[in-house]
Tab-separated table of C-alpha atoms and ligand atoms in Angstrom:
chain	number	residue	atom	x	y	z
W	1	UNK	CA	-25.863	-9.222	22.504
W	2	UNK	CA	-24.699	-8.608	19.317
W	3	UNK	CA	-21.473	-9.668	17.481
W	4	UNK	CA	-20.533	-6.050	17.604
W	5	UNK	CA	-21.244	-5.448	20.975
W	6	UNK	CA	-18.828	-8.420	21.875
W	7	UNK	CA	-16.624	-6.938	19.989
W	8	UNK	CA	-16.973	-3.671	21.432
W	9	UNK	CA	-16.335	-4.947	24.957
W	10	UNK	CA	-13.635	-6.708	23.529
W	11	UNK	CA	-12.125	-3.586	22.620
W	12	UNK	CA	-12.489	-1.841	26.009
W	13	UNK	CA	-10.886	-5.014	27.722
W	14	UNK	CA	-7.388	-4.644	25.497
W	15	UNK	CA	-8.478	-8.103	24.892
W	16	UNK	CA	-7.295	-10.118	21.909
W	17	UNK	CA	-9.253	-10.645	18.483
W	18	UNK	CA	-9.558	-14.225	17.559
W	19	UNK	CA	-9.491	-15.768	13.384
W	20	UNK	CA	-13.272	-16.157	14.416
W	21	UNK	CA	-13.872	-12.801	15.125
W	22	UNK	CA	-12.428	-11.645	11.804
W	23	UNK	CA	-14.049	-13.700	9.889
W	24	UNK	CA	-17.233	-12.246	11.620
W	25	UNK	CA	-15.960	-8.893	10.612
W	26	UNK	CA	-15.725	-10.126	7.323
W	27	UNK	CA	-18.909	-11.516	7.081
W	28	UNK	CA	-20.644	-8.317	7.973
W	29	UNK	CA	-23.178	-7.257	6.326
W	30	UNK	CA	-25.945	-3.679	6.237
W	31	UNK	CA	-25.295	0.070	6.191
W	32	UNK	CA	-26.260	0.661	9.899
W	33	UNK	CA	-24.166	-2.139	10.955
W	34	UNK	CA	-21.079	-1.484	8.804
W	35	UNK	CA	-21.040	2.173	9.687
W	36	UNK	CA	-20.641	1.012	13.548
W	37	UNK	CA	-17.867	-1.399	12.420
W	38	UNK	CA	-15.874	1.683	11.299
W	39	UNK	CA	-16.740	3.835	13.918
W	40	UNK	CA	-15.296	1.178	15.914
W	41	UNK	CA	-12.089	0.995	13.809
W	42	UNK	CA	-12.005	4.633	13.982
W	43	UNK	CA	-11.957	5.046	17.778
W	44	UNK	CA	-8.895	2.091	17.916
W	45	UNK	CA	-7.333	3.973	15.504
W	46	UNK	CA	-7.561	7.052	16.999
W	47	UNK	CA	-6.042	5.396	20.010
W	48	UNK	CA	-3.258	4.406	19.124
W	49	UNK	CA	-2.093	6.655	16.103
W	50	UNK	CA	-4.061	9.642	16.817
W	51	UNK	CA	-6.507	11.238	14.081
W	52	UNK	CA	-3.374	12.675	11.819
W	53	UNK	CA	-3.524	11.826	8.119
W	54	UNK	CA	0.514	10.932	6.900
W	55	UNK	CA	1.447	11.579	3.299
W	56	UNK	CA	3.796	9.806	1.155
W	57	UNK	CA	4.508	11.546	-2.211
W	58	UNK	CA	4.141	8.229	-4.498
W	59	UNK	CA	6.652	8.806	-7.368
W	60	UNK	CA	6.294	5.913	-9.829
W	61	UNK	CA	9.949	5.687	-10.728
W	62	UNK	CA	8.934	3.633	-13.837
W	63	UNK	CA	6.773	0.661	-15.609
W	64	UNK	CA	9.756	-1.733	-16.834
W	65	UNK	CA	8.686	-5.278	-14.917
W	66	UNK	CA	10.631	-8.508	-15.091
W	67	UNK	CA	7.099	-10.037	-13.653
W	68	UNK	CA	3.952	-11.068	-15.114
W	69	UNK	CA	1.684	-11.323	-12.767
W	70	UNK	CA	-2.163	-12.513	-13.977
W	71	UNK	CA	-3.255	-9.459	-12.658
W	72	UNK	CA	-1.203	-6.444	-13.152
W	73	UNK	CA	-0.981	-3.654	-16.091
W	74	UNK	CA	2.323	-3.079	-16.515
W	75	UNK	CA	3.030	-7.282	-16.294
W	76	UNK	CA	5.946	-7.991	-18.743
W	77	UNK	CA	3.797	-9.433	-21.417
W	78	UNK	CA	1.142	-6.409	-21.522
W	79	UNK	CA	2.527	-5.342	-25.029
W	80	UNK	CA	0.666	-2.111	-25.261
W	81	UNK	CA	1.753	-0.021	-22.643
W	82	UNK	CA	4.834	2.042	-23.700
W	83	UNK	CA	7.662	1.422	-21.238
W	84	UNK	CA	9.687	4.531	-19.115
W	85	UNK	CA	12.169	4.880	-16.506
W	86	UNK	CA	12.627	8.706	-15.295
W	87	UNK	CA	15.836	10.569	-15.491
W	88	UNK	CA	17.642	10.790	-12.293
W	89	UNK	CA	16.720	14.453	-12.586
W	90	UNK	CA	12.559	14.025	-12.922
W	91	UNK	CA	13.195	11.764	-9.896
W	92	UNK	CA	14.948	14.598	-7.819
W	93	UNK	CA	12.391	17.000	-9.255
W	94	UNK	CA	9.099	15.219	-7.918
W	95	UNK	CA	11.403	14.415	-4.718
W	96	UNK	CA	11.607	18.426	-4.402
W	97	UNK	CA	8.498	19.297	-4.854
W	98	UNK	CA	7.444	17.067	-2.679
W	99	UNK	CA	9.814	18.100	-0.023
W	100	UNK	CA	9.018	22.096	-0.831
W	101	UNK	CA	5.576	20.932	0.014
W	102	UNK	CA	6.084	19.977	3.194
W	103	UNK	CA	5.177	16.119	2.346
W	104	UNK	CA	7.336	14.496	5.484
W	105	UNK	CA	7.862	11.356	3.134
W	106	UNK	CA	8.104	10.357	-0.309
W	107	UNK	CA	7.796	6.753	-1.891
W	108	UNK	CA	9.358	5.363	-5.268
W	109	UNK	CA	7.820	2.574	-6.608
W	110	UNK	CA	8.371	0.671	-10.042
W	111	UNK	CA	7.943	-2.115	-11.696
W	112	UNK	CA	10.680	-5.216	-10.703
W	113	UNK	CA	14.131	-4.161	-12.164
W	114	UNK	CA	17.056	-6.370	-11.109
W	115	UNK	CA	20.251	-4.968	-12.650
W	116	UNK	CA	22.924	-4.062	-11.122
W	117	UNK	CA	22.822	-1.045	-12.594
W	118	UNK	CA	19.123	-0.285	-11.173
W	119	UNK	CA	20.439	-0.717	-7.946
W	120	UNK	CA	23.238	1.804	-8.663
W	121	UNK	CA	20.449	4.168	-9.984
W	122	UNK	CA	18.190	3.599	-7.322
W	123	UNK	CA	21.046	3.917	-4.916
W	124	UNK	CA	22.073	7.813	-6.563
W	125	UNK	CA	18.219	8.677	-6.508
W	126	UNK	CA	18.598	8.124	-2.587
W	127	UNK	CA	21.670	9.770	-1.567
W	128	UNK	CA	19.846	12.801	-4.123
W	129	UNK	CA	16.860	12.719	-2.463
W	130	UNK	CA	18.744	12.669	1.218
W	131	UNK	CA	20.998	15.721	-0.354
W	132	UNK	CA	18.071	17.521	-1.106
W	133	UNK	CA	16.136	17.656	1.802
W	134	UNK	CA	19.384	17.892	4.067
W	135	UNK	CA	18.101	14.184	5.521
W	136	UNK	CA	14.729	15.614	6.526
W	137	UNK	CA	12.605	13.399	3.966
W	138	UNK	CA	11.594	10.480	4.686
W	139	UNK	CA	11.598	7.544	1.765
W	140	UNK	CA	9.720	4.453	1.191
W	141	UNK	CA	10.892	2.188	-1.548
W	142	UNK	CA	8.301	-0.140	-3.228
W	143	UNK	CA	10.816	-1.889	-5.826
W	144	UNK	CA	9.678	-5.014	-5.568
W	145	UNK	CA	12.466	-8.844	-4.577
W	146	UNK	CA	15.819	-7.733	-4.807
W	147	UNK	CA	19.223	-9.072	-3.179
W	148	UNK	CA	19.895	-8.795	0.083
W	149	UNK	CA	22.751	-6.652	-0.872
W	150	UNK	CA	20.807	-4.567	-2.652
W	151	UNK	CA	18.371	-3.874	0.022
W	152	UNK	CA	21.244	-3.015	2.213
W	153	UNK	CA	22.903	-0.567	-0.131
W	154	UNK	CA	19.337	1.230	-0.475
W	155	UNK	CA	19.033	1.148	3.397
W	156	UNK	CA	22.757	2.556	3.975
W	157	UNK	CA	21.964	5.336	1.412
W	158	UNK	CA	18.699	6.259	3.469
W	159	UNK	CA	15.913	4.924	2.526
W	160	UNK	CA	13.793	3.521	5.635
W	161	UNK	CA	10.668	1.864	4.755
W	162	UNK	CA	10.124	-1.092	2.473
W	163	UNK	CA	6.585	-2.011	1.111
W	164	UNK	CA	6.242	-5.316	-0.454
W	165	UNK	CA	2.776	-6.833	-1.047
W	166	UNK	CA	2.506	-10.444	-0.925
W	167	UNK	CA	-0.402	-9.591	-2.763
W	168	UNK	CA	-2.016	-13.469	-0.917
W	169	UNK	CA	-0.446	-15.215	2.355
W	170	UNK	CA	-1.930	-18.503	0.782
W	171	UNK	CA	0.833	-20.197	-1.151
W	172	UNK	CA	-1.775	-22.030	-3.206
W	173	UNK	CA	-3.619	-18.800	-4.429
W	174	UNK	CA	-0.416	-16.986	-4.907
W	175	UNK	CA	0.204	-19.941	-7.600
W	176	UNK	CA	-2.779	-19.324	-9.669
W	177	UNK	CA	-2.253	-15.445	-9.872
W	178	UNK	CA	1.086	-16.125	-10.654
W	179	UNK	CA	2.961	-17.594	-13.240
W	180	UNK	CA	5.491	-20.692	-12.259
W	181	UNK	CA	8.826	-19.348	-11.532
W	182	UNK	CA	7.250	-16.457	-9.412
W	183	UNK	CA	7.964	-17.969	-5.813
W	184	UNK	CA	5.541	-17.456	-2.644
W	185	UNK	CA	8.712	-18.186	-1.008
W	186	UNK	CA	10.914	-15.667	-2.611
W	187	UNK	CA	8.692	-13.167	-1.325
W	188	UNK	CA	8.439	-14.376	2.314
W	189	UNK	CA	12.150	-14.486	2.814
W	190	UNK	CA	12.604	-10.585	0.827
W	191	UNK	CA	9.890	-9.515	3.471
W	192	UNK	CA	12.347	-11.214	6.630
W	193	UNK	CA	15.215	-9.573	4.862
W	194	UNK	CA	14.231	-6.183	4.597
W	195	UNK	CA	13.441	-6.730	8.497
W	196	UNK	CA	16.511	-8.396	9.486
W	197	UNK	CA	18.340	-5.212	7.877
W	198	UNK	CA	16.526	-2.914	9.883
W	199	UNK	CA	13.205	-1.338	7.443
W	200	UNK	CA	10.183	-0.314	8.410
W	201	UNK	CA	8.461	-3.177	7.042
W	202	UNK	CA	5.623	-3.203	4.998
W	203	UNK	CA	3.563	-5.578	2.897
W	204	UNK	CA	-0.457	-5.792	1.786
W	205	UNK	CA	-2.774	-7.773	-0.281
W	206	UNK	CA	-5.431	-7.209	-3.070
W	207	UNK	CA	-8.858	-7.529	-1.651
W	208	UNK	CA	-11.773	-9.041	-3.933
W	209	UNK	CA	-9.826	-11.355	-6.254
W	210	UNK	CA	-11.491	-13.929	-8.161
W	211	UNK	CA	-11.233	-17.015	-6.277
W	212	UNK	CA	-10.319	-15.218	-3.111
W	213	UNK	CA	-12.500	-16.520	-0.091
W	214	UNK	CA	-13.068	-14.838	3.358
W	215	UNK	CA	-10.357	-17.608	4.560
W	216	UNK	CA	-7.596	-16.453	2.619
W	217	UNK	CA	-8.483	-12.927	3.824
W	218	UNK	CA	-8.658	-14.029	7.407
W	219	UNK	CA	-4.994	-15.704	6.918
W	220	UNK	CA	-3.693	-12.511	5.401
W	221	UNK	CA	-4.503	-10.725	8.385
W	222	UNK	CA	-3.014	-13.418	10.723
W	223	UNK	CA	0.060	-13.323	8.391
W	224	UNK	CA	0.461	-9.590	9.428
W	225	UNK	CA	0.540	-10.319	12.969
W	226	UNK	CA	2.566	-13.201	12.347
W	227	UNK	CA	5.269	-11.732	10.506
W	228	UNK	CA	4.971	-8.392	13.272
W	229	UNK	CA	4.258	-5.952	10.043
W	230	UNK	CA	4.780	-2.195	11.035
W	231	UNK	CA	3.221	-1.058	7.476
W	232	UNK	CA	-0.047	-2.336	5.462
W	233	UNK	CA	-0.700	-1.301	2.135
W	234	UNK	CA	-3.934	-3.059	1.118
W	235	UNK	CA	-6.413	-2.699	-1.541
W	236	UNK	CA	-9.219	-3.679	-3.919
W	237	UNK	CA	-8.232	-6.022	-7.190
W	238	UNK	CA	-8.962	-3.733	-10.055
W	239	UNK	CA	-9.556	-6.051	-13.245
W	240	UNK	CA	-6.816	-4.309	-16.245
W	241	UNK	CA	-7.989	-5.753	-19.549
W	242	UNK	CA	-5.437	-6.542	-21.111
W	243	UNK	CA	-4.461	-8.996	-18.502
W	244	UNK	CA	-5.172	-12.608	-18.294
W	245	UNK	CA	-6.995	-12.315	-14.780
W	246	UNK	CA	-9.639	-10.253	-16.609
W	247	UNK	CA	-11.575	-13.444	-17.590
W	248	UNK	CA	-12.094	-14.475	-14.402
W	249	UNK	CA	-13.947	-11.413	-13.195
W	250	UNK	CA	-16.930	-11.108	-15.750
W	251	UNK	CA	-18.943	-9.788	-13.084
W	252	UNK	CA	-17.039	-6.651	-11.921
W	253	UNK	CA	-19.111	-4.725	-8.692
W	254	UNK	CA	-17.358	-1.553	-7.728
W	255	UNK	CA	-19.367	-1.524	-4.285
W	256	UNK	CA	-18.504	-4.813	-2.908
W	257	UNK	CA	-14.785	-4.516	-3.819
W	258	UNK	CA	-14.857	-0.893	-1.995
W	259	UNK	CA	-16.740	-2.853	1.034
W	260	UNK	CA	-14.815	-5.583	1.306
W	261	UNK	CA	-11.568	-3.022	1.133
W	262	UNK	CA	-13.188	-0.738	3.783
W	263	UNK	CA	-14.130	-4.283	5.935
W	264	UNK	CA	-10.103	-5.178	5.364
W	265	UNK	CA	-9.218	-2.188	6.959
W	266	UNK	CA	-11.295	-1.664	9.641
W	267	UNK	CA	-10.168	-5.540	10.633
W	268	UNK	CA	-6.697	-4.758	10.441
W	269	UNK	CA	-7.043	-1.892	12.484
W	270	UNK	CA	-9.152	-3.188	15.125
W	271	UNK	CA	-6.597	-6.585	15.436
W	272	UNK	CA	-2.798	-4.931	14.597
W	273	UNK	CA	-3.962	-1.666	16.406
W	274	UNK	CA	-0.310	0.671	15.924
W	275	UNK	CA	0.283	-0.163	12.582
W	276	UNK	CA	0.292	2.098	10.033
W	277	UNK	CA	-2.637	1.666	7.430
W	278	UNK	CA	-2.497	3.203	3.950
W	279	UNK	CA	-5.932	4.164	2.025
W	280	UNK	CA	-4.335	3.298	-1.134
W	281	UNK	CA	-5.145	4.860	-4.515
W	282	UNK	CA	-7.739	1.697	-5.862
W	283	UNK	CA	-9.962	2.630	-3.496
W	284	UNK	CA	-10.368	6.017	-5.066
W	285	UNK	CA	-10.265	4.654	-8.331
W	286	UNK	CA	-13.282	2.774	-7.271
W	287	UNK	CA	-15.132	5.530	-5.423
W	288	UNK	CA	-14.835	9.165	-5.704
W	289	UNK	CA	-14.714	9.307	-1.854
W	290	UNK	CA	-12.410	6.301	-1.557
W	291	UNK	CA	-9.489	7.322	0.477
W	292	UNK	CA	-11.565	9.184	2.849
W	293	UNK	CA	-13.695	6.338	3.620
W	294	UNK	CA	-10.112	4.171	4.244
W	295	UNK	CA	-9.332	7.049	6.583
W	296	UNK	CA	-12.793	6.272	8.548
W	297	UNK	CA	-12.910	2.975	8.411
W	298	UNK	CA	-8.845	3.105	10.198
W	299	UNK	CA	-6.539	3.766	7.592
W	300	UNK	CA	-3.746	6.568	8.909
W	301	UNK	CA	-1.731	7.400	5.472
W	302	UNK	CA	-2.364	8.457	2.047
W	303	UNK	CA	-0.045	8.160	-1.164
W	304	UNK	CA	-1.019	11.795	-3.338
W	305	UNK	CA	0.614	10.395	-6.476
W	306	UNK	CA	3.238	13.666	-7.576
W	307	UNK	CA	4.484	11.790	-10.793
W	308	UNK	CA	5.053	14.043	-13.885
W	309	UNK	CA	1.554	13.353	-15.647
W	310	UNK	CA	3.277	12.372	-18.848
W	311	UNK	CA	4.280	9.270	-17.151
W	312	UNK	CA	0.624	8.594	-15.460
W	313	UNK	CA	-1.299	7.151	-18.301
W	314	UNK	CA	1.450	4.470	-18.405
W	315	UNK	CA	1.685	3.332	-15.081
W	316	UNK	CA	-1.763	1.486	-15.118
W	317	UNK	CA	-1.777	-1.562	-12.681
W	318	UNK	CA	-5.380	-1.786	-13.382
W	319	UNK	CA	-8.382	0.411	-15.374
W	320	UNK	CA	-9.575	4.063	-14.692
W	321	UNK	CA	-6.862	5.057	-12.374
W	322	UNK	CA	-7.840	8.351	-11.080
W	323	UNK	CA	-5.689	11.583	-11.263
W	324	UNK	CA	-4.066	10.436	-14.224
W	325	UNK	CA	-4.492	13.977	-15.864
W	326	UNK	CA	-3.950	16.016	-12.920
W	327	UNK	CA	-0.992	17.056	-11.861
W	328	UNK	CA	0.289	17.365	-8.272
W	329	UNK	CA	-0.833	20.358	-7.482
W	330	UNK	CA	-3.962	19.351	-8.146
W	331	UNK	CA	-4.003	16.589	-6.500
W	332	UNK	CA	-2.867	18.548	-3.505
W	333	UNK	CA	-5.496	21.114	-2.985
W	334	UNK	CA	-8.468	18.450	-3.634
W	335	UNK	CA	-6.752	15.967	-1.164
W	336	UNK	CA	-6.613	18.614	1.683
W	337	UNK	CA	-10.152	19.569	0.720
W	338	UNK	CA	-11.502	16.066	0.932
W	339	UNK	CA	-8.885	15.823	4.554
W	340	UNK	CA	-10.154	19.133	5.606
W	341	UNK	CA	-13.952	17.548	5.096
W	342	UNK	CA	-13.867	14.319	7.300
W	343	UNK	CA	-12.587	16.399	9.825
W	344	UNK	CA	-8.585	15.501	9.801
W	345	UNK	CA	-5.239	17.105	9.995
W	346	UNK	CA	-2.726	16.087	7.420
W	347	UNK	CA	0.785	15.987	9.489
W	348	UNK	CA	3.042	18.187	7.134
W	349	UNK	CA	6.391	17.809	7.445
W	350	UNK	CA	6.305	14.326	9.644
W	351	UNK	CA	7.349	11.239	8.894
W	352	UNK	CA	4.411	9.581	10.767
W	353	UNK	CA	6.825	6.598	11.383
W	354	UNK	CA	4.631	3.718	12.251
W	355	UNK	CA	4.576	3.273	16.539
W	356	UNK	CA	4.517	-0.393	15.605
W	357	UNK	CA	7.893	-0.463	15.017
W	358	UNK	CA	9.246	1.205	18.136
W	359	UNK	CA	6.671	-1.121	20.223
W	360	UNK	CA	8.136	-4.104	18.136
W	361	UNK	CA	8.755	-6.735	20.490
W	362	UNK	CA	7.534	-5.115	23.779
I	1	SAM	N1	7.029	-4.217	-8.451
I	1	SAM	C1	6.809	-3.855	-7.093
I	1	SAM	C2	6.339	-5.051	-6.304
I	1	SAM	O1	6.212	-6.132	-6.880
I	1	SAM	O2	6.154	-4.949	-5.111
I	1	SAM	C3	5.907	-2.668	-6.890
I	1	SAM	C4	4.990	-2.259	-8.016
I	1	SAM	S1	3.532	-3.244	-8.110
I	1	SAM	C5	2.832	-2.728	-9.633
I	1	SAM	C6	2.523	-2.503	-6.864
I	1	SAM	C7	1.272	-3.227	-6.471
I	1	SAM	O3	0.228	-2.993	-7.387
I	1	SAM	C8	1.319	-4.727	-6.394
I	1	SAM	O4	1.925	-5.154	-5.215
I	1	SAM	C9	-0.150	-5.124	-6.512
I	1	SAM	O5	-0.712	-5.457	-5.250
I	1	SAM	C10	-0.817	-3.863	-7.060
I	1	SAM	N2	-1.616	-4.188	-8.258
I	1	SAM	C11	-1.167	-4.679	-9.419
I	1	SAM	N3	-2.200	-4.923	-10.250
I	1	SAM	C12	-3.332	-4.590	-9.601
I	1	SAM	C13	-4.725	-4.634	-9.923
I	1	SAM	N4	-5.145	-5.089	-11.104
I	1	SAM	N5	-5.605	-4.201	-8.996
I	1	SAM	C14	-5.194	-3.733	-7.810
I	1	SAM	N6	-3.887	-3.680	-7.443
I	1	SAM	C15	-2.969	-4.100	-8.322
């Protein structure tokens, strides 16, 4: 028998996936035998979150970064990017257009901002957004560490969902992606924070680094299950060129950084089962069929990005980010095309609250 057919039977018996059978996953190689892999991850999927696509309007509140991570565009030290925050109002705008389009959910991301008066900001953008859409949409912050009062006073105004990558689970690859005073630890306790407070929890990792190793990928996906994740947002390293990372990826191969993103997936799928798994926006950049191939492979949500395109071109975490020119509506009709072709529903107007959470603990 074949790995795969263990692993099929596996799957029939409920039965448990093992750190050896993901690094088997991870190790597998050939068209034919891939394409069973996510027809695999596809069936578990469909399972136990049901064939529904989930979309979260990304709004990319702005590029100002107290970080400087190795790897990242908009790192503090990335002198030629021109820095933004949106108004309050271009917040509320993308939040409404959104909403008028029947998006269920929205997310704001930005770069790491810890001011007190960011958090007031933030905290108005919220209660806007709640105003707005009379409660009914539902919001994702990606804002990166903050206090744990700070979390809180986002949470109380109504945000529900938290996504923060911790990009590796291996402390000692965190520290060479990283500069010194960014702590592995830091990060941990933010992610049992935004738990203890009550969030939808959500974290990820980049896929394909230099220096990464099938290892650290099989601990990131034990680290999910470990820290009982309800949310993964995961997804290829894209080398940015200005950044200090860049030198250690000469050798850049599109194809094995969408494989080993697809593989990621499909792994996460088949071992956390009811979580909820994004088909983020690098796999798209790497692939014109990206995010549809996340959705095969198990991946349940997608992030259409409805930022004001004069912001786009300066919210580059890493080179050729698609849609940069197109705006939302755009990006709208060829997202439910592409849906519409791999034969999906997008829910509009759901949350598409990851089960996880509610079977948290059962
Ligand atoms: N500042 C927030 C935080 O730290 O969580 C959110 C914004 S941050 C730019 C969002 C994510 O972009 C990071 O968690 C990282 O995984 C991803 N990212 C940054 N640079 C990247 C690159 N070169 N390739 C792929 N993903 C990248």
């Amino acid at each position: 028998m074949s790995f795969l057919d263990v692993l099929a039977d596996k799957l029939t018996a409920d039965a448990e996936l093992t750190p050896d059978d993901l690094k088997n996953i991870l190790q597998l190689e050939g068209e034919e035998t891939l394409r069973r892999l996510y027809a695999l991850a596809y069936e578990v999927k469909t399972r136990y979150v049901g064939r529904k696509v989930y979309l979260r309007g990304l709004i990319e509140v702005s590029n100002i970064c107290a970080k400087d991570c190795y790897y990242c565009g908009i790192r503090r030290s990335n002198r030629n990017t021109r820095r933004f925050r949106m108004s309050l109002e271009e917040i509320l705008n993308e939040a409404r257009w959104s909403f008028e389009h029947d998006y269920g959910s929205i997310v704001m991301q930005s770069g790491e901002i810890q001011s007190p008066e960011y958090a007031d900001f933030i905290e108005q953008a919220i209660t806007g957004i709640k105003e707005l859409s009379g409660g009914k949409l539902g919001l994702t912050l990606s804002l990166g560490e903050q206090t744990e009062e700070t979390y809180r006073r986002w949470f109380d105004a109504g945000a529900h969902r938290y996504l923060l990558r911790i990009e590796t689970s291996t402390p000692e690859f965190y520290s060479t992606l990283h500069p010194a005073d960014h702590s592995f630890s830091a990060r941990i306790e933010c992610l049992k924070t935004l738990r203890r407070i009550g969030y939808q929890t959500g974290t990820g990792v980049m896929i394909g680094l230099p220096g990464q190793t099938i290892d650290h990928l099989v601990g990131d996906l034990l680290f999910f299950r470990e820290m009982d994740i309800d949310m993964i947002g995961m997804g290829p390293y894209i080398v940015h060129n200005e950044t200090p990372l860049a030198n250690r990826m000469p050798e850049f191969s599109a194809e094995k950084q969408v494989t080993m993103g697809l593989k990621m997936i499909a792994a996460a799928r088949l071992f956390l089962k009811d979580v909820n798994i994004a088909s983020t926006t690098a796999l798209q950049a790497l692939h014109p069929r990206g995010r549809e191939l996340g959705l095969l492979a198990g991946a349940n949500v997608i992030m259409p990005n409805v930022t004001d395109t004069q912001y786009r071109p300066s919210y580059q975490l890493y080179q050729n980010k698609p849609a940069i020119n197109e705006n939302s509506e755009q990006s709208r009709l060829a997202l439910e095309k592409s849906i519409a072709n791999i034969g999906e529903t997008i829910a509009y107007g759901e949350w598409g609250d990851p089960r996880h959470f509610f079977n948290r603990g059962q």
